[in-house]
Amino acid sequence: MSVLTRAEARKRALTVDVERYLVDLDLTCGDEVFGSTTTVKFSVREGAAEGTGGAGTFAELRPETLLRAELDGQALDLAADFGDGRLRLRGLAEGPHELRVVARMPYSRVGEGMHRFTDPADGRVYLYSMCFLANAPQVFACFDQPDLKAVFEVSVTAPDEWTVLGNGVARRTGAGRWECAATPPLSTYLMAVAAGPYHSVRTEHAGLPFGLHVRRSLGEFLDADAEELLEVTRRCFDRYHEVFDEPYPFDSYDQAFVPEFNAGAMENPGLVTLRD
């Protein structure tokens, strides 16, 4: 995997504006991999393609298998255009473009990318993403640098008995099918998903749905602490609204207490993950 340099990041930021990610994850592909289909809507900036036969840049992806990639509806040559974690995009004209990438991604057991955990207490499976620091390409194809923010629309296929959580309110749209509300522009490292048969405690405050989530084998302990946790959360929100002119800009606030988490917490907008 190539390491993004500061010079490369500066050049890419001068070349492209990223508008939107449509990320569709299939969590029903077995124990080792999951499906990831990403559509990226982006534009080449004015002047970036002048005198060069079109601009060139790249997206990042670290798949188990890259099945196909299309730029503006035309298939890319994966043998020539993909390697070392980079999907090269060549000859880009000024204006809007669309990149579509279909891949099988490996589950993580070390808390990077999409972590998969089987609870020894009852055999239930739980998943959660950790896209920080540079692990978003283990979940979806992207221009992975923090200043290239974009709207995220995430959809998920999961076992029917599971709950799915995301940066925006996740709604069940059919058997095992979920769609998360579109977000304000986010950096790629803040995209977040959690899925599994979570035990949840939900409430509402200041017009926002709040949720606490934990694996079922720890449900009784969450229930014992839920009121204290929610009261602290309410008081923090109220205080922030007193101190800052801008209100909380997201549509919900979930806190998922997840297993085998490398950090104390990751403050993903709308879905904070914490070590359980």
PDB file of C-alpha atoms in Angstrom:
ATOM      1  CA  MET A   1       0.000   0.000   0.000  1.00  0.00           C
ATOM      2  CA  SER A   2       1.479   3.322  -1.077  1.00  0.00           C
ATOM      3  CA  VAL A   3       1.645   6.029   1.569  1.00  0.00           C
ATOM      4  CA  LEU A   4      -0.005   9.302   0.579  1.00  0.00           C
ATOM      5  CA  THR A   5       2.549  12.105   0.638  1.00  0.00           C
ATOM      6  CA  ARG A   6       1.842  15.724   1.444  1.00  0.00           C
ATOM      7  CA  ALA A   7       2.743  16.735  -2.121  1.00  0.00           C
ATOM      8  CA  GLU A   8       0.332  14.147  -3.565  1.00  0.00           C
ATOM      9  CA  ALA A   9      -2.460  15.306  -1.264  1.00  0.00           C
ATOM     10  CA  ARG A  10      -1.928  18.950  -2.235  1.00  0.00           C
ATOM     11  CA  LYS A  11      -1.935  18.086  -5.949  1.00  0.00           C
ATOM     12  CA  ARG A  12      -5.106  16.003  -5.647  1.00  0.00           C
ATOM     13  CA  ALA A  13      -6.888  18.736  -3.704  1.00  0.00           C
ATOM     14  CA  LEU A  14      -6.062  21.153  -6.543  1.00  0.00           C
ATOM     15  CA  THR A  15      -7.333  18.648  -9.119  1.00  0.00           C
ATOM     16  CA  VAL A  16     -10.660  17.366  -7.801  1.00  0.00           C
ATOM     17  CA  ASP A  17     -13.690  18.359  -5.756  1.00  0.00           C
ATOM     18  CA  VAL A  18     -15.598  15.414  -4.304  1.00  0.00           C
ATOM     19  CA  GLU A  19     -19.356  15.847  -4.015  1.00  0.00           C
ATOM     20  CA  ARG A  20     -20.839  12.543  -2.881  1.00  0.00           C
ATOM     21  CA  TYR A  21     -20.150   8.930  -1.925  1.00  0.00           C
ATOM     22  CA  LEU A  22     -22.820   6.285  -2.425  1.00  0.00           C
ATOM     23  CA  VAL A  23     -21.565   3.314  -0.422  1.00  0.00           C
ATOM     24  CA  ASP A  24     -23.453   0.008  -0.532  1.00  0.00           C
ATOM     25  CA  LEU A  25     -22.173  -2.694   1.828  1.00  0.00           C
ATOM     26  CA  ASP A  26     -23.228  -6.353   1.775  1.00  0.00           C
ATOM     27  CA  LEU A  27     -22.536  -7.984   5.142  1.00  0.00           C
ATOM     28  CA  THR A  28     -24.010 -11.368   4.160  1.00  0.00           C
ATOM     29  CA  CYS A  29     -21.066 -12.714   2.112  1.00  0.00           C
ATOM     30  CA  GLY A  30     -19.617 -15.046   4.756  1.00  0.00           C
ATOM     31  CA  ASP A  31     -17.109 -14.881   7.577  1.00  0.00           C
ATOM     32  CA  GLU A  32     -14.089 -13.566   5.687  1.00  0.00           C
ATOM     33  CA  VAL A  33     -15.227 -10.882   3.232  1.00  0.00           C
ATOM     34  CA  PHE A  34     -18.013  -8.380   2.668  1.00  0.00           C
ATOM     35  CA  GLY A  35     -19.280  -6.710  -0.481  1.00  0.00           C
ATOM     36  CA  SER A  36     -18.505  -3.045  -1.100  1.00  0.00           C
ATOM     37  CA  THR A  37     -19.916  -1.077  -4.019  1.00  0.00           C
ATOM     38  CA  THR A  38     -18.939   2.587  -4.116  1.00  0.00           C
ATOM     39  CA  THR A  39     -20.071   5.315  -6.479  1.00  0.00           C
ATOM     40  CA  VAL A  40     -18.056   8.522  -6.176  1.00  0.00           C
ATOM     41  CA  LYS A  41     -19.347  11.703  -7.773  1.00  0.00           C
ATOM     42  CA  PHE A  42     -16.533  14.194  -8.247  1.00  0.00           C
ATOM     43  CA  SER A  43     -15.437  17.041 -10.500  1.00  0.00           C
ATOM     44  CA  VAL A  44     -12.133  18.022 -12.042  1.00  0.00           C
ATOM     45  CA  ARG A  45     -11.421  21.631 -11.231  1.00  0.00           C
ATOM     46  CA  GLU A  46     -11.244  24.384 -13.799  1.00  0.00           C
ATOM     47  CA  GLY A  47      -7.776  24.538 -15.299  1.00  0.00           C
ATOM     48  CA  ALA A  48      -6.609  21.241 -13.776  1.00  0.00           C
ATOM     49  CA  ALA A  49      -6.784  19.427 -17.119  1.00  0.00           C
ATOM     50  CA  GLU A  50      -5.380  22.153 -19.366  1.00  0.00           C
ATOM     51  CA  GLY A  51      -2.468  21.280 -21.651  1.00  0.00           C
ATOM     52  CA  THR A  52      -1.944  17.787 -20.279  1.00  0.00           C
ATOM     53  CA  GLY A  53      -4.311  15.651 -22.312  1.00  0.00           C
ATOM     54  CA  GLY A  54      -6.552  15.499 -19.279  1.00  0.00           C
ATOM     55  CA  ALA A  55      -5.888  15.445 -15.561  1.00  0.00           C
ATOM     56  CA  GLY A  56      -4.667  12.404 -13.684  1.00  0.00           C
ATOM     57  CA  THR A  57      -5.284  11.371 -10.106  1.00  0.00           C
ATOM     58  CA  PHE A  58      -6.061   8.244  -8.083  1.00  0.00           C
ATOM     59  CA  ALA A  59      -8.481   6.739  -5.570  1.00  0.00           C
ATOM     60  CA  GLU A  60      -7.509   4.360  -2.777  1.00  0.00           C
ATOM     61  CA  LEU A  61      -8.840   0.853  -2.174  1.00  0.00           C
ATOM     62  CA  ARG A  62      -7.469  -2.179  -0.306  1.00  0.00           C
ATOM     63  CA  PRO A  63      -9.698  -5.059  -1.402  1.00  0.00           C
ATOM     64  CA  GLU A  64      -9.484  -8.809  -1.082  1.00  0.00           C
ATOM     65  CA  THR A  65     -10.739  -8.888  -4.692  1.00  0.00           C
ATOM     66  CA  LEU A  66     -11.391  -5.953  -7.005  1.00  0.00           C
ATOM     67  CA  LEU A  67     -14.225  -7.137  -9.234  1.00  0.00           C
ATOM     68  CA  ARG A  68     -14.640  -4.123 -11.520  1.00  0.00           C
ATOM     69  CA  ALA A  69     -14.194  -0.398 -11.766  1.00  0.00           C
ATOM     70  CA  GLU A  70     -15.851   2.045 -14.155  1.00  0.00           C
ATOM     71  CA  LEU A  71     -15.087   5.680 -14.863  1.00  0.00           C
ATOM     72  CA  ASP A  72     -17.986   7.556 -16.463  1.00  0.00           C
ATOM     73  CA  GLY A  73     -19.511   4.227 -17.476  1.00  0.00           C
ATOM     74  CA  GLN A  74     -16.350   2.863 -19.119  1.00  0.00           C
ATOM     75  CA  ALA A  75     -14.585  -0.133 -17.597  1.00  0.00           C
ATOM     76  CA  LEU A  76     -11.053   0.482 -16.370  1.00  0.00           C
ATOM     77  CA  ASP A  77      -8.250  -1.961 -17.133  1.00  0.00           C
ATOM     78  CA  LEU A  78      -7.645  -3.338 -13.654  1.00  0.00           C
ATOM     79  CA  ALA A  79      -4.333  -4.904 -14.603  1.00  0.00           C
ATOM     80  CA  ALA A  80      -2.997  -1.564 -15.825  1.00  0.00           C
ATOM     81  CA  ASP A  81      -4.852   0.874 -13.572  1.00  0.00           C
ATOM     82  CA  PHE A  82      -4.845  -0.791 -10.149  1.00  0.00           C
ATOM     83  CA  GLY A  83      -1.911  -1.610  -7.919  1.00  0.00           C
ATOM     84  CA  ASP A  84      -0.415  -0.947  -4.512  1.00  0.00           C
ATOM     85  CA  GLY A  85      -3.802   0.144  -3.180  1.00  0.00           C
ATOM     86  CA  ARG A  86      -4.337   2.833  -5.822  1.00  0.00           C
ATOM     87  CA  LEU A  87      -6.827   2.994  -8.667  1.00  0.00           C
ATOM     88  CA  ARG A  88      -5.379   5.346 -11.260  1.00  0.00           C
ATOM     89  CA  LEU A  89      -7.711   7.701 -13.108  1.00  0.00           C
ATOM     90  CA  ARG A  90      -6.263   9.128 -16.301  1.00  0.00           C
ATOM     91  CA  GLY A  91      -7.262  11.623 -18.979  1.00  0.00           C
ATOM     92  CA  LEU A  92      -9.891  13.380 -16.892  1.00  0.00           C
ATOM     93  CA  ALA A  93     -11.593  16.297 -18.602  1.00  0.00           C
ATOM     94  CA  GLU A  94     -12.655  19.368 -16.668  1.00  0.00           C
ATOM     95  CA  GLY A  95     -16.108  18.960 -15.110  1.00  0.00           C
ATOM     96  CA  PRO A  96     -18.159  16.196 -13.453  1.00  0.00           C
ATOM     97  CA  HIS A  97     -17.203  12.527 -13.352  1.00  0.00           C
ATOM     98  CA  GLU A  98     -18.452   9.340 -11.744  1.00  0.00           C
ATOM     99  CA  LEU A  99     -16.333   6.458 -10.467  1.00  0.00           C
ATOM    100  CA  ARG A 100     -17.977   3.127  -9.625  1.00  0.00           C
ATOM    101  CA  VAL A 101     -16.025   0.381  -7.859  1.00  0.00           C
ATOM    102  CA  VAL A 102     -17.240  -3.116  -6.950  1.00  0.00           C
ATOM    103  CA  ALA A 103     -15.065  -5.176  -4.604  1.00  0.00           C
ATOM    104  CA  ARG A 104     -14.900  -7.860  -1.976  1.00  0.00           C
ATOM    105  CA  MET A 105     -13.238  -6.482   1.147  1.00  0.00           C
ATOM    106  CA  PRO A 106     -11.564  -8.474   3.919  1.00  0.00           C
ATOM    107  CA  TYR A 107     -12.939  -8.359   7.439  1.00  0.00           C
ATOM    108  CA  SER A 108     -10.460  -7.157  10.028  1.00  0.00           C
ATOM    109  CA  ARG A 109      -9.600  -8.879  13.300  1.00  0.00           C
ATOM    110  CA  VAL A 110      -7.278  -6.091  14.445  1.00  0.00           C
ATOM    111  CA  GLY A 111      -9.688  -3.152  14.664  1.00  0.00           C
ATOM    112  CA  GLU A 112      -8.794  -1.532  11.336  1.00  0.00           C
ATOM    113  CA  GLY A 113     -11.336  -1.275   8.534  1.00  0.00           C
ATOM    114  CA  MET A 114     -14.435  -3.416   9.154  1.00  0.00           C
ATOM    115  CA  HIS A 115     -13.834  -5.365  12.352  1.00  0.00           C
ATOM    116  CA  ARG A 116     -15.697  -8.665  12.827  1.00  0.00           C
ATOM    117  CA  PHE A 117     -16.163 -10.163  16.288  1.00  0.00           C
ATOM    118  CA  THR A 118     -17.852 -13.342  17.482  1.00  0.00           C
ATOM    119  CA  ASP A 119     -18.981 -13.079  21.090  1.00  0.00           C
ATOM    120  CA  PRO A 120     -17.699 -16.121  23.018  1.00  0.00           C
ATOM    121  CA  ALA A 121     -20.616 -15.709  25.439  1.00  0.00           C
ATOM    122  CA  ASP A 122     -23.313 -16.601  22.908  1.00  0.00           C
ATOM    123  CA  GLY A 123     -21.789 -16.936  19.419  1.00  0.00           C
ATOM    124  CA  ARG A 124     -23.414 -13.773  18.066  1.00  0.00           C
ATOM    125  CA  VAL A 125     -21.486 -11.729  15.484  1.00  0.00           C
ATOM    126  CA  TYR A 126     -20.875  -7.968  15.623  1.00  0.00           C
ATOM    127  CA  LEU A 127     -19.280  -5.640  13.083  1.00  0.00           C
ATOM    128  CA  TYR A 128     -18.087  -2.069  13.269  1.00  0.00           C
ATOM    129  CA  SER A 129     -15.915   0.156  11.111  1.00  0.00           C
ATOM    130  CA  MET A 130     -12.771   2.010  12.098  1.00  0.00           C
ATOM    131  CA  CYS A 131     -11.829   4.242   9.172  1.00  0.00           C
ATOM    132  CA  PHE A 132      -9.382   6.382  11.163  1.00  0.00           C
ATOM    133  CA  LEU A 133      -6.472   7.054  10.461  1.00  0.00           C
ATOM    134  CA  ALA A 134      -6.046   5.771   6.913  1.00  0.00           C
ATOM    135  CA  ASN A 135      -8.282   2.684   6.995  1.00  0.00           C
ATOM    136  CA  ALA A 136     -11.291   3.927   5.006  1.00  0.00           C
ATOM    137  CA  PRO A 137      -9.960   2.183   1.841  1.00  0.00           C
ATOM    138  CA  GLN A 138     -10.406  -1.123   3.677  1.00  0.00           C
ATOM    139  CA  VAL A 139     -14.160  -0.410   3.664  1.00  0.00           C
ATOM    140  CA  PHE A 140     -14.887   1.561   0.470  1.00  0.00           C
ATOM    141  CA  ALA A 141     -13.117   3.164  -2.495  1.00  0.00           C
ATOM    142  CA  CYS A 142     -12.320   6.808  -1.836  1.00  0.00           C
ATOM    143  CA  PHE A 143     -10.101   9.834  -2.221  1.00  0.00           C
ATOM    144  CA  ASP A 144      -8.689   9.309   1.237  1.00  0.00           C
ATOM    145  CA  GLN A 145      -7.510  12.650   2.574  1.00  0.00           C
ATOM    146  CA  PRO A 146      -9.321  14.743   5.192  1.00  0.00           C
ATOM    147  CA  ASP A 147      -9.718  17.968   3.199  1.00  0.00           C
ATOM    148  CA  LEU A 148     -11.669  16.233   0.414  1.00  0.00           C
ATOM    149  CA  LYS A 149     -14.965  16.119   2.289  1.00  0.00           C
ATOM    150  CA  ALA A 150     -18.163  14.841   0.703  1.00  0.00           C
ATOM    151  CA  VAL A 151     -21.750  13.866   1.459  1.00  0.00           C
ATOM    152  CA  PHE A 152     -22.149  10.187   2.366  1.00  0.00           C
ATOM    153  CA  GLU A 153     -25.176   8.047   1.542  1.00  0.00           C
ATOM    154  CA  VAL A 154     -24.659   4.552   2.962  1.00  0.00           C
ATOM    155  CA  SER A 155     -26.854   1.494   2.450  1.00  0.00           C
ATOM    156  CA  VAL A 156     -26.333  -1.914   4.021  1.00  0.00           C
ATOM    157  CA  THR A 157     -27.526  -5.472   3.498  1.00  0.00           C
ATOM    158  CA  ALA A 158     -27.308  -7.478   6.726  1.00  0.00           C
ATOM    159  CA  PRO A 159     -28.908 -10.502   8.369  1.00  0.00           C
ATOM    160  CA  ASP A 160     -32.546  -9.721   9.048  1.00  0.00           C
ATOM    161  CA  GLU A 161     -32.258  -9.874  12.848  1.00  0.00           C
ATOM    162  CA  TRP A 162     -29.439  -7.331  12.959  1.00  0.00           C
ATOM    163  CA  THR A 163     -29.516  -3.620  13.732  1.00  0.00           C
ATOM    164  CA  VAL A 164     -27.541  -1.259  11.500  1.00  0.00           C
ATOM    165  CA  LEU A 165     -26.178   2.110  12.654  1.00  0.00           C
ATOM    166  CA  GLY A 166     -24.464   4.874  10.699  1.00  0.00           C
ATOM    167  CA  ASN A 167     -23.515   8.556  10.671  1.00  0.00           C
ATOM    168  CA  GLY A 168     -27.106   9.386   9.722  1.00  0.00           C
ATOM    169  CA  VAL A 169     -30.355   7.836  10.927  1.00  0.00           C
ATOM    170  CA  ALA A 170     -30.500   4.247   9.640  1.00  0.00           C
ATOM    171  CA  ARG A 171     -33.913   3.035   8.515  1.00  0.00           C
ATOM    172  CA  ARG A 172     -34.934  -0.491   7.578  1.00  0.00           C
ATOM    173  CA  THR A 173     -36.277  -0.468   4.022  1.00  0.00           C
ATOM    174  CA  GLY A 174     -36.890  -4.220   3.635  1.00  0.00           C
ATOM    175  CA  ALA A 175     -35.818  -7.592   4.928  1.00  0.00           C
ATOM    176  CA  GLY A 176     -32.177  -7.170   5.924  1.00  0.00           C
ATOM    177  CA  ARG A 177     -31.912  -3.885   4.037  1.00  0.00           C
ATOM    178  CA  TRP A 178     -31.029  -0.542   5.612  1.00  0.00           C
ATOM    179  CA  GLU A 179     -30.423   2.992   4.336  1.00  0.00           C
ATOM    180  CA  CYS A 180     -28.686   5.731   6.289  1.00  0.00           C
ATOM    181  CA  ALA A 181     -29.715   9.349   5.851  1.00  0.00           C
ATOM    182  CA  ALA A 182     -27.373  11.516   3.790  1.00  0.00           C
ATOM    183  CA  THR A 183     -24.779  13.288   5.910  1.00  0.00           C
ATOM    184  CA  PRO A 184     -23.343  16.781   5.797  1.00  0.00           C
ATOM    185  CA  PRO A 185     -19.907  16.745   4.125  1.00  0.00           C
ATOM    186  CA  LEU A 186     -17.526  14.446   6.019  1.00  0.00           C
ATOM    187  CA  SER A 187     -13.904  13.428   5.780  1.00  0.00           C
ATOM    188  CA  THR A 188     -13.493   9.829   4.671  1.00  0.00           C
ATOM    189  CA  TYR A 189     -11.940   8.752   7.973  1.00  0.00           C
ATOM    190  CA  LEU A 190     -15.162   9.677   9.830  1.00  0.00           C
ATOM    191  CA  MET A 191     -17.527   7.414   7.870  1.00  0.00           C
ATOM    192  CA  ALA A 192     -18.924   4.873  10.337  1.00  0.00           C
ATOM    193  CA  VAL A 193     -21.090   1.761  10.328  1.00  0.00           C
ATOM    194  CA  ALA A 194     -21.947  -0.701  13.079  1.00  0.00           C
ATOM    195  CA  ALA A 195     -24.071  -3.804  12.561  1.00  0.00           C
ATOM    196  CA  GLY A 196     -25.168  -6.784  14.579  1.00  0.00           C
ATOM    197  CA  PRO A 197     -27.831  -7.969  17.004  1.00  0.00           C
ATOM    198  CA  TYR A 198     -27.119  -5.040  19.315  1.00  0.00           C
ATOM    199  CA  HIS A 199     -29.041  -4.446  22.531  1.00  0.00           C
ATOM    200  CA  SER A 200     -30.200  -0.819  22.397  1.00  0.00           C
ATOM    201  CA  VAL A 201     -31.565   1.835  24.718  1.00  0.00           C
ATOM    202  CA  ARG A 202     -33.117   4.772  22.880  1.00  0.00           C
ATOM    203  CA  THR A 203     -34.507   8.154  23.811  1.00  0.00           C
ATOM    204  CA  GLU A 204     -34.824  11.664  22.381  1.00  0.00           C
ATOM    205  CA  HIS A 205     -33.417  14.998  23.480  1.00  0.00           C
ATOM    206  CA  ALA A 206     -33.470  18.477  21.927  1.00  0.00           C
ATOM    207  CA  GLY A 207     -35.336  17.026  18.960  1.00  0.00           C
ATOM    208  CA  LEU A 208     -32.629  14.431  18.293  1.00  0.00           C
ATOM    209  CA  PRO A 209     -32.858  10.648  18.622  1.00  0.00           C
ATOM    210  CA  PHE A 210     -30.216   9.326  21.037  1.00  0.00           C
ATOM    211  CA  GLY A 211     -29.170   5.692  21.267  1.00  0.00           C
ATOM    212  CA  LEU A 212     -26.874   3.504  23.360  1.00  0.00           C
ATOM    213  CA  HIS A 213     -25.892   0.133  21.923  1.00  0.00           C
ATOM    214  CA  VAL A 214     -23.974  -2.861  23.235  1.00  0.00           C
ATOM    215  CA  ARG A 215     -23.652  -6.562  22.421  1.00  0.00           C
ATOM    216  CA  ARG A 216     -26.498  -8.563  23.894  1.00  0.00           C
ATOM    217  CA  SER A 217     -24.389 -10.446  26.390  1.00  0.00           C
ATOM    218  CA  LEU A 218     -23.675  -7.084  28.076  1.00  0.00           C
ATOM    219  CA  GLY A 219     -27.250  -5.810  27.841  1.00  0.00           C
ATOM    220  CA  GLU A 220     -27.978  -5.984  31.560  1.00  0.00           C
ATOM    221  CA  PHE A 221     -24.966  -3.804  32.317  1.00  0.00           C
ATOM    222  CA  LEU A 222     -26.006  -1.170  29.788  1.00  0.00           C
ATOM    223  CA  ASP A 223     -29.514  -1.161  31.239  1.00  0.00           C
ATOM    224  CA  ALA A 224     -28.066  -0.560  34.712  1.00  0.00           C
ATOM    225  CA  ASP A 225     -25.982   2.424  33.530  1.00  0.00           C
ATOM    226  CA  ALA A 226     -28.173   3.801  30.741  1.00  0.00           C
ATOM    227  CA  GLU A 227     -29.897   6.582  32.663  1.00  0.00           C
ATOM    228  CA  GLU A 228     -26.614   7.959  33.986  1.00  0.00           C
ATOM    229  CA  LEU A 229     -25.004   7.776  30.528  1.00  0.00           C
ATOM    230  CA  LEU A 230     -27.955   9.502  28.902  1.00  0.00           C
ATOM    231  CA  GLU A 231     -28.117  12.196  31.574  1.00  0.00           C
ATOM    232  CA  VAL A 232     -24.435  13.057  31.071  1.00  0.00           C
ATOM    233  CA  THR A 233     -25.015  13.123  27.305  1.00  0.00           C
ATOM    234  CA  ARG A 234     -28.041  15.426  27.640  1.00  0.00           C
ATOM    235  CA  ARG A 235     -26.143  17.827  29.856  1.00  0.00           C
ATOM    236  CA  CYS A 236     -23.203  17.928  27.435  1.00  0.00           C
ATOM    237  CA  PHE A 237     -25.468  18.685  24.485  1.00  0.00           C
ATOM    238  CA  ASP A 238     -27.236  21.423  26.437  1.00  0.00           C
ATOM    239  CA  ARG A 239     -23.939  22.984  27.464  1.00  0.00           C
ATOM    240  CA  TYR A 240     -22.538  22.896  23.928  1.00  0.00           C
ATOM    241  CA  HIS A 241     -25.668  24.610  22.664  1.00  0.00           C
ATOM    242  CA  GLU A 242     -25.100  27.363  25.198  1.00  0.00           C
ATOM    243  CA  VAL A 243     -21.429  27.814  24.307  1.00  0.00           C
ATOM    244  CA  PHE A 244     -21.438  27.517  20.505  1.00  0.00           C
ATOM    245  CA  ASP A 245     -23.416  29.577  18.025  1.00  0.00           C
ATOM    246  CA  GLU A 246     -23.869  26.595  15.700  1.00  0.00           C
ATOM    247  CA  PRO A 247     -26.155  23.775  16.860  1.00  0.00           C
ATOM    248  CA  TYR A 248     -25.263  20.114  16.511  1.00  0.00           C
ATOM    249  CA  PRO A 249     -25.317  19.658  12.708  1.00  0.00           C
ATOM    250  CA  PHE A 250     -26.234  15.950  12.479  1.00  0.00           C
ATOM    251  CA  ASP A 251     -29.602  14.211  12.612  1.00  0.00           C
ATOM    252  CA  SER A 252     -28.981  11.792  15.500  1.00  0.00           C
ATOM    253  CA  TYR A 253     -26.478  10.734  18.147  1.00  0.00           C
ATOM    254  CA  ASP A 254     -25.641   7.081  18.777  1.00  0.00           C
ATOM    255  CA  GLN A 255     -22.992   5.668  21.074  1.00  0.00           C
ATOM    256  CA  ALA A 256     -21.984   2.069  20.302  1.00  0.00           C
ATOM    257  CA  PHE A 257     -19.932   0.200  22.865  1.00  0.00           C
ATOM    258  CA  VAL A 258     -17.964  -2.231  20.693  1.00  0.00           C
ATOM    259  CA  PRO A 259     -15.645  -5.182  21.411  1.00  0.00           C
ATOM    260  CA  GLU A 260     -11.906  -5.423  20.715  1.00  0.00           C
ATOM    261  CA  PHE A 261     -11.664  -1.697  20.058  1.00  0.00           C
ATOM    262  CA  ASN A 262      -8.141  -0.301  19.713  1.00  0.00           C
ATOM    263  CA  ALA A 263      -8.917   3.182  21.013  1.00  0.00           C
ATOM    264  CA  GLY A 264     -10.852   4.487  23.988  1.00  0.00           C
ATOM    265  CA  ALA A 265     -13.347   6.021  21.577  1.00  0.00           C
ATOM    266  CA  MET A 266     -13.665   7.303  18.014  1.00  0.00           C
ATOM    267  CA  GLU A 267     -15.764  10.423  17.639  1.00  0.00           C
ATOM    268  CA  ASN A 268     -17.440   9.662  14.321  1.00  0.00           C
ATOM    269  CA  PRO A 269     -20.209  12.222  13.688  1.00  0.00           C
ATOM    270  CA  GLY A 270     -23.551  10.726  14.641  1.00  0.00           C
ATOM    271  CA  LEU A 271     -22.049   7.367  15.682  1.00  0.00           C
ATOM    272  CA  VAL A 272     -19.375   7.439  18.365  1.00  0.00           C
ATOM    273  CA  THR A 273     -17.757   4.069  18.958  1.00  0.00           C
ATOM    274  CA  LEU A 274     -16.356   3.304  22.416  1.00  0.00           C
ATOM    275  CA  ARG A 275     -14.470   0.344  23.834  1.00  0.00           C
ATOM    276  CA  ASP A 276     -17.016  -1.807  25.611  1.00  0.00           C
TER     277      ASP A 276
END
